[in-house]
Amino acid sequence: MEAAIVSVFGLLVGSFLNVCIYRIPKNISVVYLPKSHCPKCKNEIKWYDNIPVVSFLILGGRCRNCKTKISPRYLTVELLTSALFLLAYLKFGFSPELFSAAILFSFLIVIALIDFKTQYIYDVTVVPLAILGLLFSYFVRGQSPLLSLVGFLTGGAIFLTIAYAGRLLYKFEVMGMGDVKLAAAIGAFLGWQSTIAMVIVTFTLGCIVGLLLLITKKKGGKDPVPFGPFLVLGTFVMILAGEKLTGLLNPGWNN
Ligand SMILES: [Zn+2]
């Protein structure tokens, strides 16, 4: 029963995250209405056409008015948010950790999808995330404001080093400042030990996908690949399954 509530709540949050993903790059407020409109015909989307998953399926993924196809991203984000909330619930139960993980995951979904689309990580997403990480460290198991602050600096320092080294060695941007800020904000949530483990997981994922893209010739050696989504994936793995990967490096969260 609890699991069902958490899943449905995840769908509703996912629906709001879709609004954020659409509006933040366009610089439209996410809290202040205007109501949602179809991007094509500008018709206002009624509440009954805005029910997560259900409406998408009933309308066959099309606008009721002009029949324009609605991006499957909307459905994907809702289901992904729900699944991640459920996994966090199964791991942490109803607890401060579940609350923190849900907030962190919500921000990360928005950041990853915007980065994927626009190759840009917005300060309005990473700055609040860093502050929340520091605040939540008071009540997350095994964390403390000090660990959180050191985590913030660790994440930031590692990625700043990579960014500068890349600029010196390759003379082009291998890592943007957005990635540095994101790594720092995640570090504030994870604490420094888990941040180091997260970086290892992230680069492993990045290397595997990078090689696949090169082999399948989807990307050339110098094409930019947004790194934010990998940081986000690495963090999901650390929060949900960190203890299976590392013993020593991973206190807090998984104890
Ligand atoms: Zn329409």
mmCIF file of C-alpha atoms and ligand atoms in Angstrom:
data_model
loop_
_atom_site.group_PDB
_atom_site.id
_atom_site.type_symbol
_atom_site.label_atom_id
_atom_site.label_comp_id
_atom_site.label_asym_id
_atom_site.label_seq_id
_atom_site.Cartn_x
_atom_site.Cartn_y
_atom_site.Cartn_z
ATOM 1 C CA MET A 1 0.000 0.000 0.000
ATOM 2 C CA GLU A 2 2.749 2.434 1.022
ATOM 3 C CA ALA A 3 4.729 1.407 -2.056
ATOM 4 C CA ALA A 4 1.713 2.190 -4.256
ATOM 5 C CA ILE A 5 1.345 5.654 -2.685
ATOM 6 C CA VAL A 6 5.045 6.380 -3.223
ATOM 7 C CA SER A 7 4.784 5.259 -6.887
ATOM 8 C CA VAL A 8 1.737 7.423 -7.622
ATOM 9 C CA PHE A 9 3.371 10.357 -5.848
ATOM 10 C CA GLY A 10 6.419 9.779 -8.093
ATOM 11 C CA LEU A 11 4.199 10.019 -11.186
ATOM 12 C CA LEU A 12 2.756 13.345 -9.989
ATOM 13 C CA VAL A 13 6.199 14.736 -9.200
ATOM 14 C CA GLY A 14 7.418 13.482 -12.606
ATOM 15 C CA SER A 15 4.607 15.420 -14.235
ATOM 16 C CA PHE A 16 5.826 18.601 -12.506
ATOM 17 C CA LEU A 17 9.444 17.818 -13.487
ATOM 18 C CA ASN A 18 8.304 17.751 -17.127
ATOM 19 C CA VAL A 19 7.066 21.311 -16.675
ATOM 20 C CA CYS A 20 10.478 22.289 -15.233
ATOM 21 C CA ILE A 21 12.386 20.601 -18.075
ATOM 22 C CA TYR A 22 10.289 22.476 -20.610
ATOM 23 C CA ARG A 23 10.262 25.858 -18.896
ATOM 24 C CA ILE A 24 13.709 26.371 -17.314
ATOM 25 C CA PRO A 25 15.662 26.657 -20.615
ATOM 26 C CA LYS A 26 12.984 29.086 -21.852
ATOM 27 C CA ASN A 27 13.324 31.108 -18.658
ATOM 28 C CA ILE A 28 9.619 30.722 -17.765
ATOM 29 C CA SER A 29 8.775 30.491 -14.058
ATOM 30 C CA VAL A 30 7.991 26.955 -12.900
ATOM 31 C CA VAL A 31 5.831 27.942 -9.930
ATOM 32 C CA TYR A 32 3.881 30.808 -11.401
ATOM 33 C CA LEU A 33 1.092 29.747 -13.736
ATOM 34 C CA PRO A 34 0.324 30.359 -16.905
ATOM 35 C CA LYS A 35 -1.248 26.954 -17.309
ATOM 36 C CA SER A 36 0.274 24.347 -19.569
ATOM 37 C CA HIS A 37 -0.383 24.825 -23.245
ATOM 38 C CA CYS A 38 0.136 22.636 -26.264
ATOM 39 C CA PRO A 39 3.379 23.971 -27.781
ATOM 40 C CA LYS A 40 1.888 23.663 -31.282
ATOM 41 C CA CYS A 41 -1.713 24.946 -31.166
ATOM 42 C CA LYS A 42 -1.402 26.873 -27.864
ATOM 43 C CA ASN A 43 -4.604 25.246 -26.646
ATOM 44 C CA GLU A 44 -4.761 25.120 -22.864
ATOM 45 C CA ILE A 45 -4.286 21.591 -21.539
ATOM 46 C CA LYS A 46 -7.242 20.752 -19.280
ATOM 47 C CA TRP A 47 -6.624 19.024 -15.941
ATOM 48 C CA TYR A 48 -8.212 15.778 -17.174
ATOM 49 C CA ASP A 49 -5.756 15.695 -20.067
ATOM 50 C CA ASN A 50 -2.872 16.256 -17.701
ATOM 51 C CA ILE A 51 -3.132 13.148 -15.518
ATOM 52 C CA PRO A 52 0.242 11.384 -15.492
ATOM 53 C CA VAL A 53 0.499 8.325 -17.768
ATOM 54 C CA VAL A 54 -3.327 7.850 -17.935
ATOM 55 C CA SER A 55 -3.948 10.899 -20.134
ATOM 56 C CA PHE A 56 -1.005 10.087 -22.368
ATOM 57 C CA LEU A 57 -2.380 6.601 -22.990
ATOM 58 C CA ILE A 58 -6.002 7.743 -23.471
ATOM 59 C CA LEU A 59 -4.979 10.452 -25.954
ATOM 60 C CA GLY A 60 -2.616 8.054 -27.732
ATOM 61 C CA GLY A 61 0.263 10.471 -27.089
ATOM 62 C CA ARG A 62 -1.346 13.291 -29.092
ATOM 63 C CA CYS A 63 -2.788 16.741 -28.321
ATOM 64 C CA ARG A 64 -6.608 16.509 -27.987
ATOM 65 C CA ASN A 65 -7.077 19.620 -30.087
ATOM 66 C CA CYS A 66 -4.540 19.528 -32.940
ATOM 67 C CA LYS A 67 -3.431 15.871 -32.728
ATOM 68 C CA THR A 68 0.257 16.872 -32.676
ATOM 69 C CA LYS A 69 2.390 14.102 -31.227
ATOM 70 C CA ILE A 70 3.387 14.667 -27.588
ATOM 71 C CA SER A 71 7.039 13.798 -26.973
ATOM 72 C CA PRO A 72 7.393 10.361 -25.338
ATOM 73 C CA ARG A 73 9.761 12.180 -22.964
ATOM 74 C CA TYR A 74 6.733 13.200 -20.872
ATOM 75 C CA LEU A 75 5.723 9.613 -20.241
ATOM 76 C CA THR A 76 9.343 8.498 -19.751
ATOM 77 C CA VAL A 77 10.068 11.156 -17.110
ATOM 78 C CA GLU A 78 6.903 10.301 -15.159
ATOM 79 C CA LEU A 79 7.668 6.574 -15.157
ATOM 80 C CA LEU A 80 11.359 7.132 -14.367
ATOM 81 C CA THR A 81 10.578 9.411 -11.411
ATOM 82 C CA SER A 82 8.044 6.927 -10.093
ATOM 83 C CA ALA A 83 10.495 4.009 -10.441
ATOM 84 C CA LEU A 84 13.315 5.891 -8.694
ATOM 85 C CA PHE A 85 11.037 6.972 -5.820
ATOM 86 C CA LEU A 86 9.881 3.381 -5.428
ATOM 87 C CA LEU A 87 13.461 2.041 -5.394
ATOM 88 C CA ALA A 88 14.424 4.650 -2.784
ATOM 89 C CA TYR A 89 11.377 3.670 -0.692
ATOM 90 C CA LEU A 90 12.269 -0.025 -0.908
ATOM 91 C CA LYS A 91 15.763 0.800 0.285
ATOM 92 C CA PHE A 92 15.132 3.447 2.935
ATOM 93 C CA GLY A 93 11.474 3.013 3.982
ATOM 94 C CA PHE A 94 9.663 6.128 5.185
ATOM 95 C CA SER A 95 12.650 8.051 6.503
ATOM 96 C CA PRO A 96 14.636 11.279 6.160
ATOM 97 C CA GLU A 97 16.822 9.414 3.655
ATOM 98 C CA LEU A 98 13.817 8.743 1.410
ATOM 99 C CA PHE A 99 12.867 12.417 1.539
ATOM 100 C CA SER A 100 16.433 13.550 0.714
ATOM 101 C CA ALA A 101 16.834 10.977 -2.054
ATOM 102 C CA ALA A 102 13.503 11.988 -3.621
ATOM 103 C CA ILE A 103 14.485 15.670 -3.685
ATOM 104 C CA LEU A 104 17.955 14.861 -5.050
ATOM 105 C CA PHE A 105 16.568 12.532 -7.749
ATOM 106 C CA SER A 106 13.974 15.099 -8.827
ATOM 107 C CA PHE A 107 16.609 17.790 -9.353
ATOM 108 C CA LEU A 108 18.921 15.347 -11.128
ATOM 109 C CA ILE A 109 16.245 14.202 -13.589
ATOM 110 C CA VAL A 110 15.576 17.818 -14.541
ATOM 111 C CA ILE A 111 19.290 18.646 -14.813
ATOM 112 C CA ALA A 112 20.143 15.542 -16.886
ATOM 113 C CA LEU A 113 17.322 16.039 -19.382
ATOM 114 C CA ILE A 114 17.989 19.748 -19.842
ATOM 115 C CA ASP A 115 21.732 19.067 -20.237
ATOM 116 C CA PHE A 116 20.998 16.345 -22.765
ATOM 117 C CA LYS A 117 18.795 18.698 -24.780
ATOM 118 C CA THR A 118 20.693 21.982 -24.497
ATOM 119 C CA GLN A 119 24.231 20.982 -23.350
ATOM 120 C CA TYR A 120 23.749 23.459 -20.547
ATOM 121 C CA ILE A 121 23.404 23.137 -16.767
ATOM 122 C CA TYR A 122 21.497 26.071 -15.261
ATOM 123 C CA ASP A 123 22.484 27.786 -12.014
ATOM 124 C CA VAL A 124 18.814 27.878 -10.967
ATOM 125 C CA THR A 125 19.010 24.085 -10.720
ATOM 126 C CA VAL A 126 22.471 23.411 -9.245
ATOM 127 C CA VAL A 127 22.682 26.249 -6.705
ATOM 128 C CA PRO A 128 19.511 25.255 -4.780
ATOM 129 C CA LEU A 129 20.619 21.623 -5.021
ATOM 130 C CA ALA A 130 23.932 22.381 -3.289
ATOM 131 C CA ILE A 131 22.176 24.339 -0.520
ATOM 132 C CA LEU A 132 19.645 21.543 0.044
ATOM 133 C CA GLY A 133 22.462 18.984 0.197
ATOM 134 C CA LEU A 134 24.113 20.950 2.960
ATOM 135 C CA LEU A 135 20.813 21.355 4.881
ATOM 136 C CA PHE A 136 19.773 17.702 4.547
ATOM 137 C CA SER A 137 23.160 16.495 5.805
ATOM 138 C CA TYR A 138 21.860 17.331 9.303
ATOM 139 C CA PHE A 139 19.408 14.461 9.244
ATOM 140 C CA VAL A 140 20.664 11.934 6.675
ATOM 141 C CA ARG A 141 22.185 8.865 8.340
ATOM 142 C CA GLY A 142 25.981 8.978 8.479
ATOM 143 C CA GLN A 143 26.161 12.506 7.061
ATOM 144 C CA SER A 144 26.998 15.794 8.726
ATOM 145 C CA PRO A 145 27.368 19.391 7.555
ATOM 146 C CA LEU A 146 31.144 18.983 7.683
ATOM 147 C CA LEU A 147 31.127 15.802 5.554
ATOM 148 C CA SER A 148 28.728 17.552 3.206
ATOM 149 C CA LEU A 149 30.921 20.623 2.862
ATOM 150 C CA VAL A 150 34.022 18.501 2.235
ATOM 151 C CA GLY A 151 31.954 16.500 -0.299
ATOM 152 C CA PHE A 152 31.009 19.736 -2.047
ATOM 153 C CA LEU A 153 34.679 20.752 -2.286
ATOM 154 C CA THR A 154 35.795 17.237 -3.331
ATOM 155 C CA GLY A 155 33.280 16.993 -6.187
ATOM 156 C CA GLY A 156 34.042 20.514 -7.341
ATOM 157 C CA ALA A 157 37.830 20.123 -7.089
ATOM 158 C CA ILE A 158 37.977 16.824 -9.006
ATOM 159 C CA PHE A 159 35.952 18.196 -11.913
ATOM 160 C CA LEU A 160 37.664 21.578 -11.897
ATOM 161 C CA THR A 161 41.015 19.769 -12.205
ATOM 162 C CA ILE A 162 39.705 17.721 -15.125
ATOM 163 C CA ALA A 163 38.319 20.846 -16.787
ATOM 164 C CA TYR A 164 41.652 22.687 -16.547
ATOM 165 C CA ALA A 165 43.759 19.661 -17.453
ATOM 166 C CA GLY A 166 41.554 19.108 -20.506
ATOM 167 C CA ARG A 167 41.922 22.706 -21.569
ATOM 168 C CA LEU A 168 45.730 22.495 -21.255
ATOM 169 C CA LEU A 169 46.150 19.094 -22.918
ATOM 170 C CA TYR A 170 43.525 19.090 -25.632
ATOM 171 C CA LYS A 171 42.925 22.801 -26.152
ATOM 172 C CA PHE A 172 39.192 22.336 -26.082
ATOM 173 C CA GLU A 173 36.455 22.161 -23.515
ATOM 174 C CA VAL A 174 36.323 18.549 -22.272
ATOM 175 C CA MET A 175 34.339 19.541 -19.219
ATOM 176 C CA GLY A 176 32.166 22.615 -18.809
ATOM 177 C CA MET A 177 31.784 24.702 -15.655
ATOM 178 C CA GLY A 178 28.215 23.390 -15.406
ATOM 179 C CA ASP A 179 29.615 19.896 -14.800
ATOM 180 C CA VAL A 180 31.946 21.265 -12.098
ATOM 181 C CA LYS A 181 29.024 22.923 -10.300
ATOM 182 C CA LEU A 182 26.869 19.825 -10.626
ATOM 183 C CA ALA A 183 29.608 17.569 -9.218
ATOM 184 C CA ALA A 184 30.002 19.955 -6.260
ATOM 185 C CA ALA A 185 26.242 20.003 -5.573
ATOM 186 C CA ILE A 186 26.053 16.198 -5.703
ATOM 187 C CA GLY A 187 29.095 16.069 -3.410
ATOM 188 C CA ALA A 188 27.137 18.097 -0.830
ATOM 189 C CA PHE A 189 24.520 15.324 -0.776
ATOM 190 C CA LEU A 190 26.884 12.351 -0.810
ATOM 191 C CA GLY A 191 29.664 13.451 1.546
ATOM 192 C CA TRP A 192 33.240 13.180 0.368
ATOM 193 C CA GLN A 193 33.735 9.391 0.571
ATOM 194 C CA SER A 194 30.728 8.544 -1.556
ATOM 195 C CA THR A 195 31.609 11.397 -3.898
ATOM 196 C CA ILE A 196 34.926 9.737 -4.760
ATOM 197 C CA ALA A 197 33.133 6.443 -5.365
ATOM 198 C CA MET A 198 30.522 8.271 -7.451
ATOM 199 C CA VAL A 199 33.241 9.823 -9.637
ATOM 200 C CA ILE A 200 34.684 6.347 -10.322
ATOM 201 C CA VAL A 201 31.243 4.968 -11.241
ATOM 202 C CA THR A 202 30.524 8.031 -13.392
ATOM 203 C CA PHE A 203 33.744 7.763 -15.403
ATOM 204 C CA THR A 204 33.298 4.032 -15.866
ATOM 205 C CA LEU A 205 29.822 4.657 -17.288
ATOM 206 C CA GLY A 206 31.138 7.568 -19.381
ATOM 207 C CA CYS A 207 33.957 5.442 -20.851
ATOM 208 C CA ILE A 208 31.649 2.552 -21.739
ATOM 209 C CA VAL A 209 29.089 4.790 -23.454
ATOM 210 C CA GLY A 210 31.817 6.922 -25.088
ATOM 211 C CA LEU A 211 33.454 3.822 -26.574
ATOM 212 C CA LEU A 212 30.092 2.522 -27.793
ATOM 213 C CA LEU A 213 29.401 5.873 -29.493
ATOM 214 C CA LEU A 214 32.833 5.823 -31.168
ATOM 215 C CA ILE A 215 32.534 2.186 -32.264
ATOM 216 C CA THR A 216 29.048 2.703 -33.683
ATOM 217 C CA LYS A 217 30.359 5.960 -35.241
ATOM 218 C CA LYS A 218 27.505 7.955 -33.713
ATOM 219 C CA LYS A 219 30.048 10.485 -32.466
ATOM 220 C CA GLY A 220 33.533 11.524 -33.569
ATOM 221 C CA GLY A 221 36.470 11.943 -31.162
ATOM 222 C CA LYS A 222 35.926 15.667 -30.694
ATOM 223 C CA ASP A 223 32.145 15.878 -30.663
ATOM 224 C CA PRO A 224 30.875 17.226 -27.368
ATOM 225 C CA VAL A 225 28.984 14.701 -25.259
ATOM 226 C CA PRO A 226 27.084 16.214 -22.321
ATOM 227 C CA PHE A 227 28.652 14.817 -19.174
ATOM 228 C CA GLY A 228 25.871 15.806 -16.777
ATOM 229 C CA PRO A 229 23.700 12.746 -17.530
ATOM 230 C CA PHE A 230 26.613 10.458 -16.541
ATOM 231 C CA LEU A 231 27.094 12.269 -13.238
ATOM 232 C CA VAL A 232 23.385 11.849 -12.641
ATOM 233 C CA LEU A 233 23.447 8.127 -13.450
ATOM 234 C CA GLY A 234 26.505 7.641 -11.240
ATOM 235 C CA THR A 235 24.654 9.307 -8.365
ATOM 236 C CA PHE A 236 21.536 7.129 -8.817
ATOM 237 C CA VAL A 237 23.780 4.070 -8.646
ATOM 238 C CA MET A 238 25.608 5.326 -5.533
ATOM 239 C CA ILE A 239 22.462 6.196 -3.573
ATOM 240 C CA LEU A 240 20.522 3.068 -4.517
ATOM 241 C CA ALA A 241 23.264 0.443 -4.666
ATOM 242 C CA GLY A 242 26.464 2.050 -3.372
ATOM 243 C CA GLU A 243 27.019 -0.534 -0.653
ATOM 244 C CA LYS A 244 27.190 -3.266 -3.273
ATOM 245 C CA LEU A 245 30.057 -1.483 -5.026
ATOM 246 C CA THR A 246 32.184 -0.175 -2.203
ATOM 247 C CA GLY A 247 32.509 -0.949 1.462
ATOM 248 C CA LEU A 248 35.049 1.479 2.732
ATOM 249 C CA LEU A 249 34.350 4.441 0.497
ATOM 250 C CA ASN A 250 30.690 4.528 1.198
ATOM 251 C CA PRO A 251 29.596 5.429 4.709
ATOM 252 C CA GLY A 252 26.307 7.207 5.252
ATOM 253 C CA TRP A 253 23.231 6.579 3.107
ATOM 254 C CA ASN A 254 23.960 2.885 2.819
ATOM 255 C CA ASN A 255 24.831 1.994 6.400
HETATM 256 ZN ZN ZN B 1 -2.249 21.069 -29.827
#
